[in-house]
C-alpha cells in the first residue's frame, strides 16, 4: 500500500525520538531487541525538540512587555518567538519591537538562543484566529508550537516543564499550562473581589481536569504547547488550510476537539504555570464570560458542529455538559429559595430549620479546599472562601453570564462576541447590567402574581415548593460532598 505524503508535512512513520533540552540522552536499548527490530531501532533519529512561540497581540500595550520579559527569562527559551500584531491602534508594535532581535541566556551551564520577530499584519478580519494561523505558517518545520496570549505571563520554568512532559509521551497532541491570575498589581475593592472569584473559578476547573487523568477539555490559548504533527493531522483530516478555524466563538475548544478526534491526547500539565490577564470590572468580565459560555453552548448543541465526530457527546465536552447542568441546578435552587422565602415571609408561614445551614457549610468547606489547593494561595483567597458572601455574590454574577449566553443562543442573535468583549474591556457597552435588570423584573412579576392568589393557593404552592427544593438541594449537596472528599493526588492549581 502506497503511503500518502502531503508536501511539507511529516509522515506518521517518521521515527524521531524528541528529547528535551538539558536532559541526558536515554540509553540505547536496541541490543535488547531481536535483530530485525534492532536494525530498525538503530535508524531512529534522536535529537532535541524545537519550539516556536507565537503571540497573537491585539491592543496589548499594557502587557506585551511583561509577556516577552517572562518568555526571555525562561529556564528553557523557545527557539524563536513570533509576535503577531493584528487590528491594533495602540503602541503594541513599538513596545514589542524594543525586544526584537536575538537573545541569549545561559541556564545551568547550557546556552539558549532565541530570536524575537514582530509581525504587524494590520487589519485582519479573522482577528485572533488569523494571527494564530499566520504564526503557524511561520513555525512550519518546528516540532512544537507554544501559543501564548498577549496578556499572559509565564512562570520561569513553564516552557521547561511543558517540553519535558510533551517529549515523554508522543501521544500528547496538546498540553495546557495551569492557569491562574496575578493579583499583585490590583487596586480597588471591586477588582480584588472579581479576581478572587476568577482565581477560585479557574482553580476549580483546573483541579477537575487534573484529577480526571489530566485530560484537558480545552487547550486554552493563554498558554498551551501543541505538537505540529497533531496540528497537521487536524488540517488533513478536516480539510482545513490552517489549524484554527474562524467559525467558532471558542477557537481553542474547537481545535481541542479536533486534536482528540485525530487520535491524540489533550492534557493539562502537572507543573507548568501561567498567569492570565484578569478581568477587573463587571463590564469586561461579562463580555469575556458570555463569549466563553456562548462558544461552549455552540459546541454542545446538536447540529452546530457536524464536522466533529460524536458531537455533542464528544469526550472533551463531558466537563462542559457537567458545568452547564451544575449551573442550571445553581440557578434553580437559588431562585427558588429566594422566592419561596419571600413568599413564606409575606404570609408569616416561614419556620427556620437548621438543616438549611448544611448546604452553605458544605459549599464553604469546598471553597476552602479549592483555596488550599492553590499553588500561590494567600490570605485573600482563604477569606474569600470563609466569608461565604463573596463566593455567593460571584456565583450570582456567573449565573447572569450563563443566562445571557443561553438567551443569545436560543434567540439566534447574530452578535460578534469577540468585538463585544473588546468593547467591554475598553469600557463600552451596558450589556452587563441586563441580567440584574431581568432578575429584578422577574421577581417583581412573580411577587405581583403571588399577591393575586388566595391564601389556600399560596399555602398549596408553599407545601409543594419547599419539599421539591429540599430534594433538589439534597442532591446538589451530595455532589458537593463528593467533590469535597475526592482525592486530589497531590496536585496543586
Short mmCIF file of C-alpha atoms in Angstrom, two decimals:
data_model
loop_
_atom_site.label_atom_id
_atom_site.label_comp_id
_atom_site.label_asym_id
_atom_site.label_seq_id
_atom_site.Cartn_x
_atom_site.Cartn_y
_atom_site.Cartn_z
CA UNK A 1 0.00 0.00 0.00
CA UNK A 2 1.40 3.36 -1.01
CA UNK A 3 1.65 5.83 1.84
CA UNK A 4 0.06 9.22 1.27
CA UNK A 5 2.58 12.01 1.79
CA UNK A 6 1.43 15.62 1.85
CA UNK A 7 4.10 18.13 0.88
CA UNK A 8 5.56 19.92 3.87
CA UNK A 9 4.02 17.52 6.39
CA UNK A 10 5.69 14.80 8.43
CA UNK A 11 4.72 11.19 7.92
CA UNK A 12 3.29 9.03 10.68
CA UNK A 13 6.10 6.53 10.08
CA UNK A 14 8.89 9.06 10.73
CA UNK A 15 10.94 7.58 13.56
CA UNK A 16 12.16 10.59 15.51
CA UNK A 17 12.73 10.47 19.26
CA UNK A 18 12.50 14.01 20.57
CA UNK A 19 14.48 15.00 23.65
CA UNK A 20 14.04 17.94 25.97
CA UNK A 21 16.83 20.48 26.19
CA UNK A 22 19.13 19.96 29.16
CA UNK A 23 18.28 16.27 29.65
CA UNK A 24 20.57 13.29 29.28
CA UNK A 25 20.20 11.09 26.20
CA UNK A 26 18.38 7.90 27.25
CA UNK A 27 20.35 4.65 26.87
CA UNK A 28 20.21 2.74 23.58
CA UNK A 29 18.13 -0.39 24.17
CA UNK A 30 18.45 -1.78 20.64
CA UNK A 31 20.78 -4.53 21.90
CA UNK A 32 17.86 -5.98 23.85
CA UNK A 33 15.68 -6.31 20.76
CA UNK A 34 15.59 -9.07 18.12
CA UNK A 35 18.00 -8.47 15.24
CA UNK A 36 15.37 -7.37 12.71
CA UNK A 37 13.86 -4.94 15.22
CA UNK A 38 17.23 -3.68 16.41
CA UNK A 39 18.16 -2.65 12.87
CA UNK A 40 15.00 -0.53 12.64
CA UNK A 41 15.54 0.97 16.09
CA UNK A 42 19.10 1.96 15.26
CA UNK A 43 17.85 4.08 12.34
CA UNK A 44 15.58 6.11 14.59
CA UNK A 45 16.69 9.71 14.91
CA UNK A 46 17.38 11.26 18.31
CA UNK A 47 17.55 14.99 18.68
CA UNK A 48 16.40 17.81 20.90
CA UNK A 49 12.95 19.22 20.23
CA UNK A 50 12.43 22.63 18.68
CA UNK A 51 9.81 25.12 19.87
CA UNK A 52 8.34 28.13 18.11
CA UNK A 53 6.36 30.56 20.26
CA UNK A 54 3.54 32.60 18.69
CA UNK A 55 1.90 35.53 20.48
CA UNK A 56 -1.28 36.97 18.90
CA UNK A 57 -1.44 40.56 20.11
CA UNK A 58 -4.39 42.95 19.87
CA UNK A 59 -4.00 46.27 21.72
CA UNK A 60 -1.68 44.81 24.36
CA UNK A 61 0.47 47.88 25.06
CA UNK A 62 0.00 47.47 28.80
CA UNK A 63 1.05 43.81 28.95
CA UNK A 64 3.17 42.81 25.94
CA UNK A 65 6.44 43.89 27.59
CA UNK A 66 5.73 41.71 30.65
CA UNK A 67 4.83 38.76 28.40
CA UNK A 68 8.07 38.98 26.40
CA UNK A 69 10.13 39.56 29.54
CA UNK A 70 8.69 36.40 31.12
CA UNK A 71 9.45 34.39 27.95
CA UNK A 72 13.03 35.63 27.77
CA UNK A 73 13.50 34.72 31.46
CA UNK A 74 12.52 31.07 30.93
CA UNK A 75 14.83 28.26 32.00
CA UNK A 76 14.18 26.84 28.52
CA UNK A 77 13.93 29.59 25.92
CA UNK A 78 11.73 28.95 22.88
CA UNK A 79 13.91 28.65 19.75
CA UNK A 80 12.03 31.53 18.12
CA UNK A 81 9.32 33.97 19.22
CA UNK A 82 6.84 35.48 16.75
CA UNK A 83 4.67 38.39 17.92
CA UNK A 84 1.71 38.59 15.51
CA UNK A 85 0.10 42.03 15.90
CA UNK A 86 -3.35 42.47 14.37
CA UNK A 87 -6.05 45.17 14.25
CA UNK A 88 -4.07 47.24 16.74
CA UNK A 89 -4.30 51.01 17.16
CA UNK A 90 -2.16 51.47 20.28
CA UNK A 91 1.58 51.30 20.96
CA UNK A 92 1.86 47.50 20.98
CA UNK A 93 4.10 47.39 17.83
CA UNK A 94 6.58 49.94 19.18
CA UNK A 95 6.84 48.23 22.57
CA UNK A 96 7.21 44.76 21.04
CA UNK A 97 9.91 45.94 18.61
CA UNK A 98 12.07 47.04 21.52
CA UNK A 99 12.55 43.28 22.16
CA UNK A 100 13.14 42.40 18.51
CA UNK A 101 16.30 40.53 17.58
CA UNK A 102 18.48 37.74 19.01
CA UNK A 103 18.66 36.95 22.72
CA UNK A 104 20.86 34.58 24.71
CA UNK A 105 20.61 33.09 28.17
CA UNK A 106 22.75 30.55 29.99
CA UNK A 107 20.95 28.22 32.41
CA UNK A 108 22.96 25.69 34.45
CA UNK A 109 25.84 25.92 32.01
CA UNK A 110 23.70 25.43 28.89
CA UNK A 111 23.43 28.27 26.37
CA UNK A 112 19.98 29.02 24.98
CA UNK A 113 19.42 31.27 21.98
CA UNK A 114 16.22 32.72 20.59
CA UNK A 115 15.17 35.42 18.15
CA UNK A 116 12.15 37.69 18.62
CA UNK A 117 10.31 38.63 15.42
CA UNK A 118 7.50 41.20 15.32
CA UNK A 119 4.93 41.00 12.51
CA UNK A 120 2.24 43.68 12.23
CA UNK A 121 -0.32 42.19 9.82
CA UNK A 122 -2.61 45.24 10.04
CA UNK A 123 -6.34 44.84 9.50
CA UNK A 124 -7.21 41.19 9.91
CA UNK A 125 -10.87 40.10 9.54
CA UNK A 126 -10.14 36.76 11.24
CA UNK A 127 -8.77 38.54 14.33
CA UNK A 128 -7.05 36.21 16.82
CA UNK A 129 -7.66 33.15 14.65
CA UNK A 130 -5.99 34.84 11.69
CA UNK A 131 -2.99 35.84 13.80
CA UNK A 132 -2.62 32.29 15.14
CA UNK A 133 -2.69 30.82 11.66
CA UNK A 134 -0.06 33.31 10.43
CA UNK A 135 2.08 32.20 13.36
CA UNK A 136 1.51 28.56 12.45
CA UNK A 137 2.84 29.03 8.93
CA UNK A 138 5.82 30.94 10.26
CA UNK A 139 6.50 27.95 12.54
CA UNK A 140 6.46 25.14 9.97
CA UNK A 141 9.46 22.88 10.46
CA UNK A 142 9.42 23.13 14.26
CA UNK A 143 8.33 20.22 16.44
CA UNK A 144 6.13 22.19 18.80
CA UNK A 145 4.24 25.47 18.77
CA UNK A 146 3.79 27.36 22.04
CA UNK A 147 0.74 29.62 21.91
CA UNK A 148 0.79 32.48 24.41
CA UNK A 149 -1.78 35.26 24.72
CA UNK A 150 -0.64 38.88 24.69
CA UNK A 151 -1.63 39.34 28.34
CA UNK A 152 -0.29 36.06 29.78
CA UNK A 153 2.96 35.84 31.72
CA UNK A 154 4.72 32.54 32.34
CA UNK A 155 6.30 31.07 35.44
CA UNK A 156 10.07 30.89 34.82
CA UNK A 157 10.01 27.07 34.39
CA UNK A 158 6.79 26.90 32.40
CA UNK A 159 8.30 26.11 28.97
CA UNK A 160 10.77 23.66 30.52
CA UNK A 161 8.03 21.63 32.18
CA UNK A 162 5.75 21.73 29.12
CA UNK A 163 8.54 20.43 26.86
CA UNK A 164 9.60 17.67 29.26
CA UNK A 165 6.04 16.40 29.57
CA UNK A 166 5.46 16.50 25.80
CA UNK A 167 8.60 14.62 24.75
CA UNK A 168 7.96 11.81 27.23
CA UNK A 169 4.61 10.95 25.63
CA UNK A 170 4.24 11.31 21.83
CA UNK A 171 0.52 10.59 22.19
CA UNK A 172 0.00 14.11 23.55
CA UNK A 173 -1.20 16.47 20.82
CA UNK A 174 -1.58 19.48 23.08
CA UNK A 175 -0.58 20.36 26.63
CA UNK A 176 -2.04 23.27 28.59
CA UNK A 177 -0.40 25.08 31.47
CA UNK A 178 -2.20 25.52 34.79
CA UNK A 179 -3.80 28.97 34.68
CA UNK A 180 -4.19 31.44 37.49
CA UNK A 181 -4.22 35.21 37.95
CA UNK A 182 -1.56 37.51 39.29
CA UNK A 183 -3.18 39.69 41.95
CA UNK A 184 -0.09 41.69 42.96
CA UNK A 185 -0.87 44.67 40.71
CA UNK A 186 -4.55 45.10 41.61
CA UNK A 187 -6.08 48.20 43.15
CA UNK A 188 -9.61 48.74 44.37
CA UNK A 189 -12.08 46.53 46.22
CA UNK A 190 -14.08 45.59 43.12
CA UNK A 191 -11.06 44.38 41.14
CA UNK A 192 -9.78 42.37 44.11
CA UNK A 193 -13.18 40.76 44.59
CA UNK A 194 -13.56 39.86 40.90
CA UNK A 195 -10.05 38.47 40.62
CA UNK A 196 -10.55 36.38 43.77
CA UNK A 197 -13.66 34.94 42.14
CA UNK A 198 -11.84 34.26 38.88
CA UNK A 199 -8.97 32.58 40.74
CA UNK A 200 -11.41 30.28 42.54
CA UNK A 201 -13.28 29.59 39.30
CA UNK A 202 -10.10 28.66 37.39
CA UNK A 203 -8.74 26.66 40.34
CA UNK A 204 -11.86 24.52 40.45
CA UNK A 205 -11.78 23.99 36.68
CA UNK A 206 -8.08 23.09 36.69
CA UNK A 207 -8.49 20.63 39.56
CA UNK A 208 -11.43 18.93 37.81
CA UNK A 209 -9.17 18.33 34.79
CA UNK A 210 -6.15 17.24 36.84
CA UNK A 211 -7.97 14.57 38.82
CA UNK A 212 -9.60 13.21 35.65
CA UNK A 213 -6.36 11.74 34.39
CA UNK A 214 -5.06 15.23 33.49
CA UNK A 215 -7.35 15.15 30.47
CA UNK A 216 -7.88 18.78 29.43
CA UNK A 217 -11.22 19.60 27.87
CA UNK A 218 -9.93 22.89 26.44
CA UNK A 219 -6.34 23.65 25.41
CA UNK A 220 -6.62 27.31 26.30
CA UNK A 221 -4.92 29.79 24.01
CA UNK A 222 -3.49 31.56 27.06
CA UNK A 223 -0.53 29.16 27.23
CA UNK A 224 -0.52 25.76 25.52
CA UNK A 225 2.11 23.69 23.74
CA UNK A 226 0.94 21.97 20.55
CA UNK A 227 2.52 19.16 18.58
CA UNK A 228 2.96 20.34 14.99
CA UNK A 229 2.27 16.79 13.83
CA UNK A 230 -1.08 16.86 15.63
CA UNK A 231 -1.98 20.23 14.06
CA UNK A 232 -1.04 18.98 10.60
CA UNK A 233 -3.13 15.84 11.14
CA UNK A 234 -6.12 18.01 12.08
CA UNK A 235 -5.69 20.05 8.91
CA UNK A 236 -5.57 16.93 6.74
CA UNK A 237 -8.47 15.11 8.42
CA UNK A 238 -10.78 18.13 8.42
CA UNK A 239 -9.76 19.57 5.03
CA UNK A 240 -8.59 22.83 6.59
CA UNK A 241 -5.98 25.20 5.26
CA UNK A 242 -4.89 26.06 8.83
CA UNK A 243 -5.33 24.55 12.33
CA UNK A 244 -7.53 27.27 13.85
CA UNK A 245 -10.92 27.99 12.29
CA UNK A 246 -12.96 31.17 12.37
CA UNK A 247 -16.45 29.60 12.58
CA UNK A 248 -16.33 29.12 16.35
CA UNK A 249 -16.56 31.59 19.23
CA UNK A 250 -14.02 29.49 21.12
CA UNK A 251 -11.34 28.54 18.63
CA UNK A 252 -9.28 26.77 21.30
CA UNK A 253 -12.17 24.46 22.27
CA UNK A 254 -12.84 23.58 18.63
CA UNK A 255 -9.20 22.74 17.99
CA UNK A 256 -9.08 20.66 21.18
CA UNK A 257 -11.98 18.53 19.91
CA UNK A 258 -10.29 18.04 16.57
CA UNK A 259 -6.96 17.06 18.13
CA UNK A 260 -8.80 14.46 20.21
CA UNK A 261 -10.61 13.21 17.10
CA UNK A 262 -7.25 12.82 15.36
CA UNK A 263 -6.19 10.26 17.97
CA UNK A 264 -4.02 12.49 20.16
CA UNK A 265 -4.47 13.28 23.84
CA UNK A 266 -5.24 16.75 25.17
CA UNK A 267 -3.69 17.17 28.61
CA UNK A 268 -3.10 19.71 31.36
CA UNK A 269 0.41 19.97 32.76
CA UNK A 270 1.02 18.83 36.31
CA UNK A 271 3.61 21.57 36.97
CA UNK A 272 3.81 24.29 34.29
CA UNK A 273 2.04 27.52 35.30
CA UNK A 274 0.97 30.72 33.60
CA UNK A 275 -0.73 33.89 34.82
CA UNK A 276 -3.61 35.16 32.70
CA UNK A 277 -4.73 38.75 32.37
CA UNK A 278 -7.75 39.13 34.69
CA UNK A 279 -11.00 40.99 34.08
CA UNK A 280 -11.05 43.73 36.73
CA UNK A 281 -14.55 45.18 36.22
CA UNK A 282 -18.05 43.79 35.71
CA UNK A 283 -18.34 45.05 32.14
CA UNK A 284 -15.18 43.31 30.92
CA UNK A 285 -15.92 40.13 32.89
CA UNK A 286 -19.41 39.94 31.38
CA UNK A 287 -18.04 40.27 27.84
CA UNK A 288 -15.45 37.55 28.36
CA UNK A 289 -17.66 35.06 30.18
CA UNK A 290 -20.61 35.41 27.79
CA UNK A 291 -18.26 34.75 24.86
CA UNK A 292 -16.86 31.66 26.56
CA UNK A 293 -20.31 30.37 27.58
CA UNK A 294 -21.83 31.05 24.15
CA UNK A 295 -18.94 29.31 22.40
CA UNK A 296 -19.28 26.30 24.69
CA UNK A 297 -23.03 26.08 24.08
CA UNK A 298 -22.41 26.34 20.34
CA UNK A 299 -20.18 23.27 20.52
CA UNK A 300 -22.62 21.33 22.71
CA UNK A 301 -25.74 21.87 20.66
CA UNK A 302 -26.63 19.05 18.19
CA UNK A 303 -26.10 20.00 14.56
CA UNK A 304 -24.00 23.07 15.28
CA UNK A 305 -20.68 21.34 14.69
CA UNK A 306 -21.43 18.37 12.45
CA UNK A 307 -17.76 18.04 11.48
CA UNK A 308 -16.84 16.84 14.98
CA UNK A 309 -17.15 13.09 15.33
CA UNK A 310 -19.59 12.09 18.04
CA UNK A 311 -20.56 15.69 18.82
CA UNK A 312 -22.37 16.67 21.03
CA UNK A 313 -21.29 13.64 23.10
CA UNK A 314 -17.60 14.19 22.37
CA UNK A 315 -15.31 13.12 25.28
CA UNK A 316 -13.90 16.63 25.56
CA UNK A 317 -17.41 18.04 26.04
CA UNK A 318 -18.32 15.96 29.08
CA UNK A 319 -16.97 18.53 31.51
CA UNK A 320 -18.86 21.28 29.65
CA UNK A 321 -22.11 19.32 29.99
CA UNK A 322 -21.40 18.90 33.69
CA UNK A 323 -20.72 22.63 34.10
CA UNK A 324 -23.94 23.60 32.32
CA UNK A 325 -26.07 21.14 34.27
CA UNK A 326 -24.45 22.22 37.55
CA UNK A 327 -25.11 25.87 36.73
CA UNK A 328 -28.74 25.07 35.93
CA UNK A 329 -29.07 23.48 39.39
CA UNK A 330 -27.40 26.51 40.99
CA UNK A 331 -29.82 28.91 39.31
CA UNK A 332 -32.88 26.78 40.12
CA UNK A 333 -32.12 26.27 43.79
CA UNK A 334 -31.09 29.87 44.49
CA UNK A 335 -34.02 31.45 42.66
CA UNK A 336 -36.46 29.02 44.21
CA UNK A 337 -35.12 29.60 47.73
CA UNK A 338 -35.34 33.39 47.44
CA UNK A 339 -38.86 33.24 46.00
CA UNK A 340 -40.16 30.69 48.50
CA UNK A 341 -38.58 32.57 51.41
CA UNK A 342 -40.17 35.85 50.31
CA UNK A 343 -43.50 34.11 49.78
CA UNK A 344 -43.43 32.42 53.19
CA UNK A 345 -42.47 35.63 54.98
CA UNK A 346 -45.31 37.50 53.26
CA UNK A 347 -47.91 35.29 54.94
CA UNK A 348 -45.98 34.63 58.19
CA UNK A 349 -45.52 30.96 57.24
CA UNK A 350 -41.74 30.71 57.46
CA UNK A 351 -40.27 28.42 60.10
CA UNK A 352 -36.48 28.28 60.36
CA UNK A 353 -34.98 24.80 60.11
CA UNK A 354 -31.25 24.39 60.87
CA UNK A 355 -31.00 21.78 58.10
CA UNK A 356 -30.85 24.64 55.58
CA UNK A 357 -27.45 25.61 57.00
CA UNK A 358 -25.90 22.36 55.74
CA UNK A 359 -25.58 23.35 52.02
CA UNK A 360 -23.77 26.66 52.68
CA UNK A 361 -21.48 24.96 55.21
CA UNK A 362 -20.55 22.24 52.68
CA UNK A 363 -20.09 24.88 49.96
CA UNK A 364 -17.79 26.88 52.25
CA UNK A 365 -15.70 23.79 53.05
CA UNK A 366 -15.45 23.01 49.33
CA UNK A 367 -14.36 26.60 48.58
CA UNK A 368 -11.79 26.35 51.36
CA UNK A 369 -10.38 23.13 49.92
CA UNK A 370 -10.10 24.75 46.49
CA UNK A 371 -8.33 27.75 48.03
CA UNK A 372 -5.97 25.47 49.95
CA UNK A 373 -5.06 23.66 46.70
CA UNK A 374 -3.82 26.87 45.06
CA UNK A 375 -0.08 26.95 44.46
CA UNK A 376 0.14 30.67 45.30
CA UNK A 377 -2.72 30.96 47.78
CA UNK A 378 -2.84 33.97 50.05
CA UNK A 379 -4.96 35.27 52.90
CA UNK A 380 -7.35 36.93 50.46
CA UNK A 381 -8.12 33.54 48.85
CA UNK A 382 -8.85 31.99 52.24
CA UNK A 383 -11.03 34.90 53.36
CA UNK A 384 -12.90 34.80 50.03
CA UNK A 385 -13.90 31.21 50.79
CA UNK A 386 -14.52 31.67 54.52
CA UNK A 387 -16.73 34.76 54.35
CA UNK A 388 -19.35 32.96 52.20
CA UNK A 389 -20.86 36.20 50.87
CA UNK A 390 -18.12 36.96 48.27
CA UNK A 391 -18.30 33.46 46.76
CA UNK A 392 -22.10 33.58 46.75
CA UNK A 393 -22.16 37.01 45.10
CA UNK A 394 -19.69 35.86 42.43
CA UNK A 395 -21.90 32.83 41.77
CA UNK A 396 -24.86 35.15 41.10
CA UNK A 397 -22.68 37.11 38.67
CA UNK A 398 -21.72 33.88 36.88
CA UNK A 399 -25.39 32.90 36.73
CA UNK A 400 -26.08 36.15 34.88
CA UNK A 401 -23.37 35.34 32.32
CA UNK A 402 -24.77 31.84 31.88
CA UNK A 403 -28.34 33.03 31.29
CA UNK A 404 -27.19 35.81 28.93
CA UNK A 405 -25.28 33.31 26.78
CA UNK A 406 -28.20 30.87 26.59
CA UNK A 407 -30.68 33.63 25.76
CA UNK A 408 -28.39 34.88 22.99
CA UNK A 409 -28.02 31.36 21.62
CA UNK A 410 -31.69 30.34 21.77
CA UNK A 411 -32.82 33.69 20.33
CA UNK A 412 -30.37 33.19 17.42
CA UNK A 413 -28.99 36.67 17.95
CA UNK A 414 -26.25 37.41 15.42
CA UNK A 415 -23.60 39.10 17.53
CA UNK A 416 -19.85 39.38 17.29
CA UNK A 417 -18.88 38.36 20.82
CA UNK A 418 -15.19 38.98 20.08
CA UNK A 419 -15.97 42.61 19.28
CA UNK A 420 -18.33 42.82 22.27
CA UNK A 421 -15.61 41.63 24.63
CA UNK A 422 -13.06 44.04 23.16
CA UNK A 423 -15.52 46.93 23.53
CA UNK A 424 -16.29 45.90 27.12
CA UNK A 425 -12.60 45.85 28.01
CA UNK A 426 -12.40 49.41 26.67
CA UNK A 427 -15.25 50.49 28.94
CA UNK A 428 -18.03 50.45 26.35
CA UNK A 429 -21.43 48.79 26.44
CA UNK A 430 -24.01 48.20 29.13
CA UNK A 431 -24.99 44.59 28.46
CA UNK A 432 -23.55 43.58 31.84
CA UNK A 433 -26.46 45.21 33.69
CA UNK A 434 -29.14 43.32 31.73
CA UNK A 435 -29.05 40.11 33.83
CA UNK A 436 -29.63 42.13 37.02
CA UNK A 437 -32.47 44.12 35.41
CA UNK A 438 -34.10 40.94 34.10
CA UNK A 439 -33.80 39.27 37.51
CA UNK A 440 -35.43 42.25 39.25
CA UNK A 441 -38.21 42.34 36.63
CA UNK A 442 -38.82 38.61 37.06
CA UNK A 443 -39.04 38.94 40.84
CA UNK A 444 -41.49 41.86 40.57
CA UNK A 445 -43.75 39.97 38.18
CA UNK A 446 -43.75 36.87 40.38
CA UNK A 447 -44.40 38.94 43.52
CA UNK A 448 -47.35 40.60 41.83
CA UNK A 449 -48.70 37.22 40.67
CA UNK A 450 -48.26 35.85 44.19
CA UNK A 451 -50.18 38.72 45.71
CA UNK A 452 -53.15 37.93 43.48
CA UNK A 453 -53.55 34.40 44.82
CA UNK A 454 -55.78 33.32 47.67
CA UNK A 455 -54.33 32.09 50.95
CA UNK A 456 -55.28 28.49 50.12
CA UNK A 457 -53.45 28.64 46.77
CA UNK A 458 -50.43 30.28 48.40
CA UNK A 459 -50.32 27.58 51.07
CA UNK A 460 -50.55 24.87 48.42
CA UNK A 461 -47.68 26.39 46.46
CA UNK A 462 -45.52 26.51 49.57
CA UNK A 463 -46.44 22.96 50.59
CA UNK A 464 -45.24 21.68 47.20
CA UNK A 465 -42.35 24.10 46.58
CA UNK A 466 -40.40 23.57 49.81
CA UNK A 467 -40.24 19.71 49.59
CA UNK A 468 -39.19 19.86 45.91
CA UNK A 469 -36.49 22.41 46.73
CA UNK A 470 -35.42 20.27 49.66
CA UNK A 471 -34.92 17.19 47.48
CA UNK A 472 -33.02 19.09 44.78
CA UNK A 473 -30.80 20.75 47.39
CA UNK A 474 -30.00 17.37 48.97
CA UNK A 475 -28.92 16.05 45.58
CA UNK A 476 -26.79 19.13 44.92
CA UNK A 477 -25.21 18.89 48.39
CA UNK A 478 -24.29 15.24 47.82
CA UNK A 479 -22.42 16.22 44.64
CA UNK A 480 -20.55 18.91 46.59
CA UNK A 481 -19.64 16.38 49.29
CA UNK A 482 -18.33 14.03 46.61
CA UNK A 483 -16.01 16.77 45.30
CA UNK A 484 -15.06 17.71 48.86
CA UNK A 485 -13.83 14.23 49.81
CA UNK A 486 -12.29 13.17 46.48
CA UNK A 487 -8.54 12.58 46.36
CA UNK A 488 -6.55 15.39 44.76
CA UNK A 489 -3.49 13.13 44.31
CA UNK A 490 -1.05 15.80 45.40
CA UNK A 491 -1.95 18.24 42.62
CA UNK A 492 -1.93 21.98 43.23
CA UNK A 493 -3.54 24.55 40.93
#
